[in-house]
């Protein structure tokens, strides 16, 4: 069997310490190729650069930066840079949790989703901005040792979040709900014209449903969420009758 091929990417940019740690740990499991954005592209979701050229810079052996998005990086890896499809796509370690509906905005999670759509075993890893990367090491190593023995259904990725403090254990979790507050701030520029700052300093409030990701990390557990890419709601689909009279 040929050596395992592992793509490591992120959305914080290639200069992030989080991607260095993930690549270092992954290198014990195969050949690691790092392809990551040349700057912070957080909260860019699955954006794909369809109307602008994308360029890559070779920074070293198996190490590239790209002026596109995280999902661009994954596509360049699969369709250009790598001689074959990678076995694993690892995204992170992101500075900033990806809990609840954050997964819809996250470039970190999007890169893992793209890896899964293109046929690789994929996972996203995130740590709160106040967290210490070294606390992620023991679990990361064990998880990567074990995860091939824990196969997921098709179209599913692992979304992993680490607590702020040293973890007390691991929990398999669902996706929580969260609300952001005062998301848009209006200020005036030096010429007196308004501009808007989205995101700002606002911190989300989590509903902390039992068994969900936010509750786990806030209680100091590592949260491991299997995320389904099929968002359709099977229970609602049982209500076909309600739609009988809506046509014709
Ligand atoms: Mn990020």
PDB file of C-alpha atoms and ligand atoms in Angstrom:
ATOM      1  CA  UNK A   1       0.000   0.000   0.000  1.00  0.00           C
ATOM      2  CA  UNK A   2       1.297   3.449  -0.855  1.00  0.00           C
ATOM      3  CA  UNK A   3       2.020   5.979   1.835  1.00  0.00           C
ATOM      4  CA  UNK A   4      -1.001   7.801   3.179  1.00  0.00           C
ATOM      5  CA  UNK A   5      -1.428  11.230   1.575  1.00  0.00           C
ATOM      6  CA  UNK A   6      -2.714  13.980   3.857  1.00  0.00           C
ATOM      7  CA  UNK A   7      -3.820  17.474   2.840  1.00  0.00           C
ATOM      8  CA  UNK A   8      -3.682  20.033   5.644  1.00  0.00           C
ATOM      9  CA  UNK A   9      -5.392  23.377   5.179  1.00  0.00           C
ATOM     10  CA  UNK A  10      -7.158  26.073   7.205  1.00  0.00           C
ATOM     11  CA  UNK A  11      -8.907  29.419   6.927  1.00  0.00           C
ATOM     12  CA  UNK A  12      -6.748  31.431   9.342  1.00  0.00           C
ATOM     13  CA  UNK A  13      -3.920  31.508   6.795  1.00  0.00           C
ATOM     14  CA  UNK A  14      -0.647  29.651   6.362  1.00  0.00           C
ATOM     15  CA  UNK A  15       1.125  31.765   8.989  1.00  0.00           C
ATOM     16  CA  UNK A  16      -1.140  30.435  11.771  1.00  0.00           C
ATOM     17  CA  UNK A  17       0.449  28.341  14.521  1.00  0.00           C
ATOM     18  CA  UNK A  18      -2.655  26.153  14.444  1.00  0.00           C
ATOM     19  CA  UNK A  19      -1.909  24.768  10.981  1.00  0.00           C
ATOM     20  CA  UNK A  20       1.727  24.164  11.909  1.00  0.00           C
ATOM     21  CA  UNK A  21       0.724  22.023  14.863  1.00  0.00           C
ATOM     22  CA  UNK A  22      -1.867  20.087  12.849  1.00  0.00           C
ATOM     23  CA  UNK A  23       0.663  19.422  10.059  1.00  0.00           C
ATOM     24  CA  UNK A  24       3.330  18.332  12.538  1.00  0.00           C
ATOM     25  CA  UNK A  25       1.013  15.861  14.269  1.00  0.00           C
ATOM     26  CA  UNK A  26      -0.370  14.580  10.954  1.00  0.00           C
ATOM     27  CA  UNK A  27       3.152  13.942   9.631  1.00  0.00           C
ATOM     28  CA  UNK A  28       3.390  10.894  11.923  1.00  0.00           C
ATOM     29  CA  UNK A  29       0.630   9.313   9.801  1.00  0.00           C
ATOM     30  CA  UNK A  30       1.771   9.888   6.230  1.00  0.00           C
ATOM     31  CA  UNK A  31       3.050  12.439   3.759  1.00  0.00           C
ATOM     32  CA  UNK A  32       1.604  15.837   4.603  1.00  0.00           C
ATOM     33  CA  UNK A  33       1.055  18.507   1.971  1.00  0.00           C
ATOM     34  CA  UNK A  34       0.067  21.919   3.307  1.00  0.00           C
ATOM     35  CA  UNK A  35      -1.898  24.202   1.004  1.00  0.00           C
ATOM     36  CA  UNK A  36      -3.481  27.140   2.805  1.00  0.00           C
ATOM     37  CA  UNK A  37      -4.639  30.707   2.150  1.00  0.00           C
ATOM     38  CA  UNK A  38      -1.915  33.382   2.183  1.00  0.00           C
ATOM     39  CA  UNK A  39      -3.943  35.445   4.675  1.00  0.00           C
ATOM     40  CA  UNK A  40      -6.836  35.130   7.085  1.00  0.00           C
ATOM     41  CA  UNK A  41      -9.927  34.005   5.167  1.00  0.00           C
ATOM     42  CA  UNK A  42     -12.098  33.170   8.180  1.00  0.00           C
ATOM     43  CA  UNK A  43     -15.900  33.192   7.783  1.00  0.00           C
ATOM     44  CA  UNK A  44     -15.700  32.736   4.017  1.00  0.00           C
ATOM     45  CA  UNK A  45     -17.616  29.447   4.075  1.00  0.00           C
ATOM     46  CA  UNK A  46     -17.410  27.438   0.838  1.00  0.00           C
ATOM     47  CA  UNK A  47     -16.590  30.384  -1.444  1.00  0.00           C
ATOM     48  CA  UNK A  48     -14.964  29.289  -4.682  1.00  0.00           C
ATOM     49  CA  UNK A  49     -13.019  31.758  -6.878  1.00  0.00           C
ATOM     50  CA  UNK A  50     -14.796  31.296 -10.187  1.00  0.00           C
ATOM     51  CA  UNK A  51     -14.184  34.723 -11.720  1.00  0.00           C
ATOM     52  CA  UNK A  52     -10.648  35.655 -10.696  1.00  0.00           C
ATOM     53  CA  UNK A  53      -7.351  33.879 -11.275  1.00  0.00           C
ATOM     54  CA  UNK A  54      -5.873  32.023  -8.313  1.00  0.00           C
ATOM     55  CA  UNK A  55      -2.136  31.847  -7.708  1.00  0.00           C
ATOM     56  CA  UNK A  56      -0.020  29.562  -5.573  1.00  0.00           C
ATOM     57  CA  UNK A  57       3.357  30.143  -3.986  1.00  0.00           C
ATOM     58  CA  UNK A  58       5.678  27.261  -3.203  1.00  0.00           C
ATOM     59  CA  UNK A  59       7.091  28.035   0.233  1.00  0.00           C
ATOM     60  CA  UNK A  60       9.013  24.821   0.746  1.00  0.00           C
ATOM     61  CA  UNK A  61       8.772  21.098   0.245  1.00  0.00           C
ATOM     62  CA  UNK A  62       5.058  20.154   0.174  1.00  0.00           C
ATOM     63  CA  UNK A  63       4.128  23.590   1.467  1.00  0.00           C
ATOM     64  CA  UNK A  64       2.147  26.141  -0.546  1.00  0.00           C
ATOM     65  CA  UNK A  65       0.209  29.324   0.059  1.00  0.00           C
ATOM     66  CA  UNK A  66      -2.651  30.331  -2.203  1.00  0.00           C
ATOM     67  CA  UNK A  67      -4.307  33.719  -2.692  1.00  0.00           C
ATOM     68  CA  UNK A  68      -7.718  32.059  -2.890  1.00  0.00           C
ATOM     69  CA  UNK A  69     -10.139  30.653  -0.338  1.00  0.00           C
ATOM     70  CA  UNK A  70      -9.875  27.483   1.763  1.00  0.00           C
ATOM     71  CA  UNK A  71     -12.128  25.654  -0.702  1.00  0.00           C
ATOM     72  CA  UNK A  72      -9.913  26.883  -3.567  1.00  0.00           C
ATOM     73  CA  UNK A  73      -6.955  25.340  -1.733  1.00  0.00           C
ATOM     74  CA  UNK A  74      -8.711  21.972  -1.499  1.00  0.00           C
ATOM     75  CA  UNK A  75      -9.644  22.049  -5.191  1.00  0.00           C
ATOM     76  CA  UNK A  76      -6.117  23.004  -6.262  1.00  0.00           C
ATOM     77  CA  UNK A  77      -4.771  20.158  -4.156  1.00  0.00           C
ATOM     78  CA  UNK A  78      -7.134  17.538  -5.597  1.00  0.00           C
ATOM     79  CA  UNK A  79      -7.084  18.625  -9.217  1.00  0.00           C
ATOM     80  CA  UNK A  80      -3.620  20.044  -9.671  1.00  0.00           C
ATOM     81  CA  UNK A  81      -0.930  19.804  -7.025  1.00  0.00           C
ATOM     82  CA  UNK A  82      -1.346  16.275  -5.714  1.00  0.00           C
ATOM     83  CA  UNK A  83      -0.546  13.323  -7.908  1.00  0.00           C
ATOM     84  CA  UNK A  84      -3.509  11.435  -6.474  1.00  0.00           C
ATOM     85  CA  UNK A  85      -6.551  12.022  -4.304  1.00  0.00           C
ATOM     86  CA  UNK A  86      -5.502  12.570  -0.675  1.00  0.00           C
ATOM     87  CA  UNK A  87      -6.686  10.037   1.889  1.00  0.00           C
ATOM     88  CA  UNK A  88      -7.285  12.650   4.555  1.00  0.00           C
ATOM     89  CA  UNK A  89      -8.188  16.340   4.541  1.00  0.00           C
ATOM     90  CA  UNK A  90      -7.507  18.011   7.881  1.00  0.00           C
ATOM     91  CA  UNK A  91      -8.573  21.622   8.388  1.00  0.00           C
ATOM     92  CA  UNK A  92      -7.424  23.853  11.254  1.00  0.00           C
ATOM     93  CA  UNK A  93      -6.542  24.111  13.966  1.00  0.00           C
ATOM     94  CA  UNK A  94      -8.742  27.188  13.780  1.00  0.00           C
ATOM     95  CA  UNK A  95      -8.469  29.960  16.338  1.00  0.00           C
ATOM     96  CA  UNK A  96     -12.129  30.391  17.236  1.00  0.00           C
ATOM     97  CA  UNK A  97     -14.740  27.761  17.962  1.00  0.00           C
ATOM     98  CA  UNK A  98     -17.017  26.479  15.240  1.00  0.00           C
ATOM     99  CA  UNK A  99     -20.066  25.587  17.289  1.00  0.00           C
ATOM    100  CA  UNK A 100     -23.743  25.434  16.392  1.00  0.00           C
ATOM    101  CA  UNK A 101     -24.567  27.370  13.236  1.00  0.00           C
ATOM    102  CA  UNK A 102     -21.017  28.696  12.989  1.00  0.00           C
ATOM    103  CA  UNK A 103     -20.467  25.748  10.686  1.00  0.00           C
ATOM    104  CA  UNK A 104     -22.383  27.597   7.946  1.00  0.00           C
ATOM    105  CA  UNK A 105     -19.928  30.524   7.974  1.00  0.00           C
ATOM    106  CA  UNK A 106     -16.689  28.759   8.785  1.00  0.00           C
ATOM    107  CA  UNK A 107     -13.981  28.409   6.149  1.00  0.00           C
ATOM    108  CA  UNK A 108     -12.360  25.801   8.386  1.00  0.00           C
ATOM    109  CA  UNK A 109     -15.416  23.557   8.294  1.00  0.00           C
ATOM    110  CA  UNK A 110     -15.979  24.354   4.592  1.00  0.00           C
ATOM    111  CA  UNK A 111     -12.521  23.043   3.682  1.00  0.00           C
ATOM    112  CA  UNK A 112     -13.304  19.758   5.451  1.00  0.00           C
ATOM    113  CA  UNK A 113     -16.685  19.602   3.711  1.00  0.00           C
ATOM    114  CA  UNK A 114     -14.975  20.127   0.351  1.00  0.00           C
ATOM    115  CA  UNK A 115     -12.520  17.360   1.131  1.00  0.00           C
ATOM    116  CA  UNK A 116     -15.434  15.051   1.914  1.00  0.00           C
ATOM    117  CA  UNK A 117     -17.335  16.021  -1.254  1.00  0.00           C
ATOM    118  CA  UNK A 118     -14.217  15.182  -3.252  1.00  0.00           C
ATOM    119  CA  UNK A 119     -13.933  11.792  -1.585  1.00  0.00           C
ATOM    120  CA  UNK A 120     -11.467  12.086   1.317  1.00  0.00           C
ATOM    121  CA  UNK A 121     -11.897  11.295   4.991  1.00  0.00           C
ATOM    122  CA  UNK A 122     -12.192  14.815   6.423  1.00  0.00           C
ATOM    123  CA  UNK A 123     -12.240  16.655   9.730  1.00  0.00           C
ATOM    124  CA  UNK A 124     -12.250  20.249  10.990  1.00  0.00           C
ATOM    125  CA  UNK A 125     -10.509  21.273  14.231  1.00  0.00           C
ATOM    126  CA  UNK A 126     -11.142  24.453  16.203  1.00  0.00           C
ATOM    127  CA  UNK A 127      -9.996  25.952  19.491  1.00  0.00           C
ATOM    128  CA  UNK A 128     -11.266  29.084  21.201  1.00  0.00           C
ATOM    129  CA  UNK A 129      -9.076  32.126  20.607  1.00  0.00           C
ATOM    130  CA  UNK A 130      -8.180  32.055  24.316  1.00  0.00           C
ATOM    131  CA  UNK A 131      -7.155  28.393  24.221  1.00  0.00           C
ATOM    132  CA  UNK A 132      -3.700  26.823  24.363  1.00  0.00           C
ATOM    133  CA  UNK A 133      -2.729  24.762  21.308  1.00  0.00           C
ATOM    134  CA  UNK A 134      -0.604  22.369  23.339  1.00  0.00           C
ATOM    135  CA  UNK A 135      -3.745  21.076  25.083  1.00  0.00           C
ATOM    136  CA  UNK A 136      -4.980  19.738  21.735  1.00  0.00           C
ATOM    137  CA  UNK A 137      -1.978  17.480  21.079  1.00  0.00           C
ATOM    138  CA  UNK A 138      -2.776  14.283  23.035  1.00  0.00           C
ATOM    139  CA  UNK A 139      -6.305  13.983  21.649  1.00  0.00           C
ATOM    140  CA  UNK A 140      -5.282  14.880  18.099  1.00  0.00           C
ATOM    141  CA  UNK A 141      -2.685  12.138  18.022  1.00  0.00           C
ATOM    142  CA  UNK A 142      -5.080   9.523  19.432  1.00  0.00           C
ATOM    143  CA  UNK A 143      -7.909  10.614  17.156  1.00  0.00           C
ATOM    144  CA  UNK A 144      -5.771  10.363  14.022  1.00  0.00           C
ATOM    145  CA  UNK A 145      -4.560   6.937  15.155  1.00  0.00           C
ATOM    146  CA  UNK A 146      -8.118   5.718  15.599  1.00  0.00           C
ATOM    147  CA  UNK A 147     -10.384   7.505  13.141  1.00  0.00           C
ATOM    148  CA  UNK A 148      -9.986   5.070  10.242  1.00  0.00           C
ATOM    149  CA  UNK A 149     -11.487   2.464  12.575  1.00  0.00           C
ATOM    150  CA  UNK A 150     -14.459   4.784  13.143  1.00  0.00           C
ATOM    151  CA  UNK A 151     -15.858   5.108   9.622  1.00  0.00           C
ATOM    152  CA  UNK A 152     -18.568   7.676   8.976  1.00  0.00           C
ATOM    153  CA  UNK A 153     -21.479   7.339   6.568  1.00  0.00           C
ATOM    154  CA  UNK A 154     -21.046   9.002   3.153  1.00  0.00           C
ATOM    155  CA  UNK A 155     -21.233  12.808   3.098  1.00  0.00           C
ATOM    156  CA  UNK A 156     -20.305  13.195   6.738  1.00  0.00           C
ATOM    157  CA  UNK A 157     -17.349  14.939   8.386  1.00  0.00           C
ATOM    158  CA  UNK A 158     -16.043  15.253  11.918  1.00  0.00           C
ATOM    159  CA  UNK A 159     -16.259  18.740  13.427  1.00  0.00           C
ATOM    160  CA  UNK A 160     -14.033  18.892  16.481  1.00  0.00           C
ATOM    161  CA  UNK A 161     -13.867  21.731  19.011  1.00  0.00           C
ATOM    162  CA  UNK A 162     -11.436  21.952  21.915  1.00  0.00           C
ATOM    163  CA  UNK A 163     -12.287  23.618  25.237  1.00  0.00           C
ATOM    164  CA  UNK A 164     -10.459  26.686  26.507  1.00  0.00           C
ATOM    165  CA  UNK A 165      -8.834  24.864  29.425  1.00  0.00           C
ATOM    166  CA  UNK A 166      -7.113  21.499  29.464  1.00  0.00           C
ATOM    167  CA  UNK A 167      -9.768  18.970  28.338  1.00  0.00           C
ATOM    168  CA  UNK A 168     -11.310  16.590  30.884  1.00  0.00           C
ATOM    169  CA  UNK A 169     -12.537  14.123  28.246  1.00  0.00           C
ATOM    170  CA  UNK A 170     -14.262  13.661  24.899  1.00  0.00           C
ATOM    171  CA  UNK A 171     -17.958  13.821  24.033  1.00  0.00           C
ATOM    172  CA  UNK A 172     -19.777  12.905  20.866  1.00  0.00           C
ATOM    173  CA  UNK A 173     -22.159  15.822  20.353  1.00  0.00           C
ATOM    174  CA  UNK A 174     -24.901  17.355  18.241  1.00  0.00           C
ATOM    175  CA  UNK A 175     -25.068  20.842  16.780  1.00  0.00           C
ATOM    176  CA  UNK A 176     -26.240  23.549  19.193  1.00  0.00           C
ATOM    177  CA  UNK A 177     -27.997  26.873  18.462  1.00  0.00           C
ATOM    178  CA  UNK A 178     -26.334  30.167  19.043  1.00  0.00           C
ATOM    179  CA  UNK A 179     -27.265  33.811  18.698  1.00  0.00           C
ATOM    180  CA  UNK A 180     -24.912  36.719  18.044  1.00  0.00           C
ATOM    181  CA  UNK A 181     -25.764  40.150  19.414  1.00  0.00           C
ATOM    182  CA  UNK A 182     -25.053  43.670  18.143  1.00  0.00           C
ATOM    183  CA  UNK A 183     -23.501  42.161  15.055  1.00  0.00           C
ATOM    184  CA  UNK A 184     -23.466  45.333  12.930  1.00  0.00           C
ATOM    185  CA  UNK A 185     -21.753  48.420  14.276  1.00  0.00           C
ATOM    186  CA  UNK A 186     -22.037  51.743  12.434  1.00  0.00           C
ATOM    187  CA  UNK A 187     -19.254  54.326  12.608  1.00  0.00           C
ATOM    188  CA  UNK A 188     -18.281  57.392  10.606  1.00  0.00           C
ATOM    189  CA  UNK A 189     -15.163  57.579   8.482  1.00  0.00           C
ATOM    190  CA  UNK A 190     -12.848  60.671   8.603  1.00  0.00           C
ATOM    191  CA  UNK A 191     -14.975  62.261   5.871  1.00  0.00           C
ATOM    192  CA  UNK A 192     -18.150  61.829   7.882  1.00  0.00           C
ATOM    193  CA  UNK A 193     -19.587  59.019   5.823  1.00  0.00           C
ATOM    194  CA  UNK A 194     -20.936  55.932   7.596  1.00  0.00           C
ATOM    195  CA  UNK A 195     -19.283  52.579   7.367  1.00  0.00           C
ATOM    196  CA  UNK A 196     -20.281  49.301   8.960  1.00  0.00           C
ATOM    197  CA  UNK A 197     -18.297  46.771  10.889  1.00  0.00           C
ATOM    198  CA  UNK A 198     -19.749  43.266  10.923  1.00  0.00           C
ATOM    199  CA  UNK A 199     -18.865  40.857  13.698  1.00  0.00           C
ATOM    200  CA  UNK A 200     -17.040  43.315  15.938  1.00  0.00           C
ATOM    201  CA  UNK A 201     -16.413  42.225  19.481  1.00  0.00           C
ATOM    202  CA  UNK A 202     -19.750  40.539  19.865  1.00  0.00           C
ATOM    203  CA  UNK A 203     -19.710  37.142  21.525  1.00  0.00           C
ATOM    204  CA  UNK A 204     -22.425  34.593  20.853  1.00  0.00           C
ATOM    205  CA  UNK A 205     -24.865  33.179  23.368  1.00  0.00           C
ATOM    206  CA  UNK A 206     -25.312  29.434  23.074  1.00  0.00           C
ATOM    207  CA  UNK A 207     -28.571  27.755  23.920  1.00  0.00           C
ATOM    208  CA  UNK A 208     -26.494  24.992  25.566  1.00  0.00           C
ATOM    209  CA  UNK A 209     -28.796  22.138  24.666  1.00  0.00           C
ATOM    210  CA  UNK A 210     -27.776  19.014  26.476  1.00  0.00           C
ATOM    211  CA  UNK A 211     -25.595  16.736  24.400  1.00  0.00           C
ATOM    212  CA  UNK A 212     -24.586  19.507  22.006  1.00  0.00           C
ATOM    213  CA  UNK A 213     -21.226  20.980  21.032  1.00  0.00           C
ATOM    214  CA  UNK A 214     -21.349  24.258  22.993  1.00  0.00           C
ATOM    215  CA  UNK A 215     -22.356  22.603  26.246  1.00  0.00           C
ATOM    216  CA  UNK A 216     -19.471  20.162  25.924  1.00  0.00           C
ATOM    217  CA  UNK A 217     -16.692  22.697  25.311  1.00  0.00           C
ATOM    218  CA  UNK A 218     -18.028  25.126  27.906  1.00  0.00           C
ATOM    219  CA  UNK A 219     -17.873  22.261  30.429  1.00  0.00           C
ATOM    220  CA  UNK A 220     -14.245  21.594  29.382  1.00  0.00           C
ATOM    221  CA  UNK A 221     -14.852  18.532  27.183  1.00  0.00           C
ATOM    222  CA  UNK A 222     -13.563  18.026  23.663  1.00  0.00           C
ATOM    223  CA  UNK A 223     -16.609  18.118  21.393  1.00  0.00           C
ATOM    224  CA  UNK A 224     -16.690  15.719  18.429  1.00  0.00           C
ATOM    225  CA  UNK A 225     -19.673  16.282  16.130  1.00  0.00           C
ATOM    226  CA  UNK A 226     -20.477  14.148  13.096  1.00  0.00           C
ATOM    227  CA  UNK A 227     -21.805  16.668  10.556  1.00  0.00           C
ATOM    228  CA  UNK A 228     -24.092  15.551   7.744  1.00  0.00           C
ATOM    229  CA  UNK A 229     -23.764  17.420   4.474  1.00  0.00           C
ATOM    230  CA  UNK A 230     -27.317  16.476   3.499  1.00  0.00           C
ATOM    231  CA  UNK A 231     -29.314  19.272   5.147  1.00  0.00           C
ATOM    232  CA  UNK A 232     -32.745  18.065   4.047  1.00  0.00           C
ATOM    233  CA  UNK A 233     -35.157  17.313   6.873  1.00  0.00           C
ATOM    234  CA  UNK A 234     -36.441  13.748   6.571  1.00  0.00           C
ATOM    235  CA  UNK A 235     -39.265  14.168   9.110  1.00  0.00           C
ATOM    236  CA  UNK A 236     -40.719  17.133   7.234  1.00  0.00           C
ATOM    237  CA  UNK A 237     -40.479  15.191   3.984  1.00  0.00           C
ATOM    238  CA  UNK A 238     -43.087  12.809   5.404  1.00  0.00           C
ATOM    239  CA  UNK A 239     -45.620  15.643   5.009  1.00  0.00           C
ATOM    240  CA  UNK A 240     -46.125  15.186   1.255  1.00  0.00           C
ATOM    241  CA  UNK A 241     -49.923  15.508   1.670  1.00  0.00           C
ATOM    242  CA  UNK A 242     -49.689  19.185   2.597  1.00  0.00           C
ATOM    243  CA  UNK A 243     -48.371  19.928  -0.874  1.00  0.00           C
ATOM    244  CA  UNK A 244     -50.997  18.104  -2.883  1.00  0.00           C
ATOM    245  CA  UNK A 245     -53.158  21.178  -3.489  1.00  0.00           C
ATOM    246  CA  UNK A 246     -50.397  23.660  -4.181  1.00  0.00           C
ATOM    247  CA  UNK A 247     -50.133  22.886  -7.883  1.00  0.00           C
ATOM    248  CA  UNK A 248     -52.735  22.886 -10.607  1.00  0.00           C
TER     249      UNK A 248
HETATM  250 MN1  LIG B   1     -10.522  31.000  11.067  1.00  0.00          MN
END
